[in-house]
XYZ file of C-alpha atoms in Angstrom:
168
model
C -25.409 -22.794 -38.712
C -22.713 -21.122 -37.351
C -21.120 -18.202 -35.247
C -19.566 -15.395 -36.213
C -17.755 -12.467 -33.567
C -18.584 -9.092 -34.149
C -16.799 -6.290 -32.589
C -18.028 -3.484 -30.464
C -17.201 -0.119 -31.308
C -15.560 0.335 -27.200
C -12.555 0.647 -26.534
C -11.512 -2.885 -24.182
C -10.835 -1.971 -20.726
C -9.284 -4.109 -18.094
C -11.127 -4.874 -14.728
C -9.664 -1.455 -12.876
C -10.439 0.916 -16.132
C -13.392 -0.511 -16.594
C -15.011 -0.198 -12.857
C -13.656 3.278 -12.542
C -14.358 4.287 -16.158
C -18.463 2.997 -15.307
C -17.879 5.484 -11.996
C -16.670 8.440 -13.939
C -19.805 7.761 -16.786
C -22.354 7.942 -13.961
C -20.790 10.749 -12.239
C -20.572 12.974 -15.883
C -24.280 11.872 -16.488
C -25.263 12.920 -12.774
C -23.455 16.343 -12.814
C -24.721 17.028 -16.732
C -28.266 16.062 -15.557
C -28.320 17.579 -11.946
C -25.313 19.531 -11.678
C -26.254 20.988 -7.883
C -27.102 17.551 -5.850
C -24.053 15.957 -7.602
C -22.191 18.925 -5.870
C -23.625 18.786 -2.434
C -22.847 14.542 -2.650
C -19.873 14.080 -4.301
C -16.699 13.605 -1.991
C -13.937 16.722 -2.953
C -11.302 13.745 -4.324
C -13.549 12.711 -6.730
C -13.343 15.621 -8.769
C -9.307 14.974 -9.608
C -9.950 11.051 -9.344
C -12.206 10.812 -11.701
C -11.913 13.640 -13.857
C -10.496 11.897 -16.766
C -10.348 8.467 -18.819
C -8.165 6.158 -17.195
C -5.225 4.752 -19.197
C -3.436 1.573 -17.903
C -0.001 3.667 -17.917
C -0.848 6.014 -15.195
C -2.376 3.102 -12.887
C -0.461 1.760 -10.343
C 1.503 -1.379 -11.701
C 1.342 -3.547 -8.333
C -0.900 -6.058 -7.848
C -1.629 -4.745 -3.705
C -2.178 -0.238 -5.213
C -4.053 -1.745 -8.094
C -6.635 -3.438 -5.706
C -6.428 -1.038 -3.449
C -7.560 1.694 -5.976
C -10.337 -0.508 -7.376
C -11.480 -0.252 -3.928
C -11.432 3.037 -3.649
C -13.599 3.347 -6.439
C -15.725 0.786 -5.375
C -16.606 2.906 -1.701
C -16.722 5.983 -4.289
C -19.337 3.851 -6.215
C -21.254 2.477 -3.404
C -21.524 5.352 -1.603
C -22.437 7.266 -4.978
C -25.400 4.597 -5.086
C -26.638 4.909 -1.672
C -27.181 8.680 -1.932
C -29.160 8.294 -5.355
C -31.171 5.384 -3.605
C -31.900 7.756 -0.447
C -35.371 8.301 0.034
C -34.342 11.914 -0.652
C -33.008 12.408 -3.615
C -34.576 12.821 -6.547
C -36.463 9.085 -7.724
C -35.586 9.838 -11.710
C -31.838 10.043 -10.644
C -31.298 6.698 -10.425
C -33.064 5.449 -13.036
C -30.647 7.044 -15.458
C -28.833 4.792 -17.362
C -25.656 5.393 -16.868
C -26.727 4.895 -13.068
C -27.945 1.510 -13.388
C -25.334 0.291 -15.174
C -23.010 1.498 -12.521
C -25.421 -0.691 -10.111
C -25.217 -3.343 -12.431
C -21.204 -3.556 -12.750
C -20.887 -2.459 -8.800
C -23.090 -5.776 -8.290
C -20.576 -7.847 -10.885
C -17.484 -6.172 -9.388
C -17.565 -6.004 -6.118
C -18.891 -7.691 -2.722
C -19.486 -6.552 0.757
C -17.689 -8.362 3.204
C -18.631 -9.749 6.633
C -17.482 -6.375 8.341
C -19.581 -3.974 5.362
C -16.595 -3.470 3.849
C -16.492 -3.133 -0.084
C -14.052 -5.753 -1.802
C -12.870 -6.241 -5.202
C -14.294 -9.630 -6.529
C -11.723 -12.007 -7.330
C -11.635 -12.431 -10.977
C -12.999 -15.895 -10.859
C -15.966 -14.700 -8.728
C -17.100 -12.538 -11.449
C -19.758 -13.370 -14.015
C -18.537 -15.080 -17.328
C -17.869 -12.860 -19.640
C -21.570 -13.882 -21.388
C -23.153 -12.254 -18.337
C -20.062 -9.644 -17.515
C -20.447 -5.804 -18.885
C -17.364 -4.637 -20.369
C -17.838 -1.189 -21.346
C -19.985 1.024 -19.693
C -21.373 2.786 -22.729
C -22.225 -0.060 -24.768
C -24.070 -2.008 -21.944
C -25.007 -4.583 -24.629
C -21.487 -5.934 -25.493
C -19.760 -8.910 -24.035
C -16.614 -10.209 -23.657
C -16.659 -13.115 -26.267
C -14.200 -16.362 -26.843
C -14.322 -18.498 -30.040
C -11.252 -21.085 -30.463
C -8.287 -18.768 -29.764
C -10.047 -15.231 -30.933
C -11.097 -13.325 -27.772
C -13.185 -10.415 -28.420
C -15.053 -7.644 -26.918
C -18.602 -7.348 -28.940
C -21.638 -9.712 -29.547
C -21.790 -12.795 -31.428
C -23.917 -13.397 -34.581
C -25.490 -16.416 -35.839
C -25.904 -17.791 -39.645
C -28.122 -20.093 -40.736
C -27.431 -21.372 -43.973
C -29.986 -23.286 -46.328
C -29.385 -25.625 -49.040
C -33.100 -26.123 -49.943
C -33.388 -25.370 -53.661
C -37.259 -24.203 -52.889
C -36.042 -21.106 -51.286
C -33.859 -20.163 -53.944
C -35.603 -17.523 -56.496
């Protein structure tokens, strides 16, 4: 028996693409699936924030903006989640997919702290990457480590049998 590492078809995202790459899926799927209560509870930044894919080159290289910028996105997020949880809003809107899994990496990502505020998790606070999401469209691949290969993907497993019984 043995393991073999398969790859995902995603494209591997670092922690800040990925959180505000899962922000900008749910926010495409709200506005293609209610287009008018995405308008009335989106904030007006959003629109240029999170308009297109982000690419590592246009993010801000320091450790403090970079943080500072997945927090951002985390308030975006939480708040984003609060108004599809609101008694008011429609119940089917947050049981879109692309919804939950912003729920699900928001609850991976991020913390409150003691004052309510919404903090980045420090990268050893997050799940292992067995647990972690790593792409928010392919909510099924993990971020995988075999000897020194480090993949994004699943792993398979192969069972091999010698018994000449089986053999036809």
């Amino acid at each position: 028996t043995d393991r073999a590492h398969v790859l995902a078809a995603i494209r591997s995202l670092n922690r800040l693409e990925f959180v505000i790459e899962t922000l900008r899926a749910a926010l495409n799927t709200l506005a293609a699936a209610s287009p008018d209560w995405l308008t009335n509870h989106a904030g007006a930044a959003w629109f240029d924030r999170y308009a297109t894919r982000p690419e590592d080159y246009w993010l801000p290289s320091g450790r403090a903006k970079r943080t500072e910028l997945a927090e951002q996105a985390g308030r975006d997020g939480m708040r984003l989640l609060a108004d599809v949880q609101a008694p008011e809003a429609p119940g089917w809107l947050r049981e879109l997919p692309a919804v939950q899994t912003l729920r699900r990496a928001w609850v991976q990502q991020y913390v409150l702290d003691d004052g309510g505020e919404v903090r980045w998790r420090d990268p050893k606070d997050c799940p292992p990457g067995a647990l972690r999401l790593v792409s928010p469209h392919d909510t099924e691949a993990r971020a995988s480590i075999k000897r020194d290969i480090k993949w994004d993907g699943y792993k398979i497993h192969l069972t091999e049998s010698c018994d000449p019984d089986t053999a036809t």
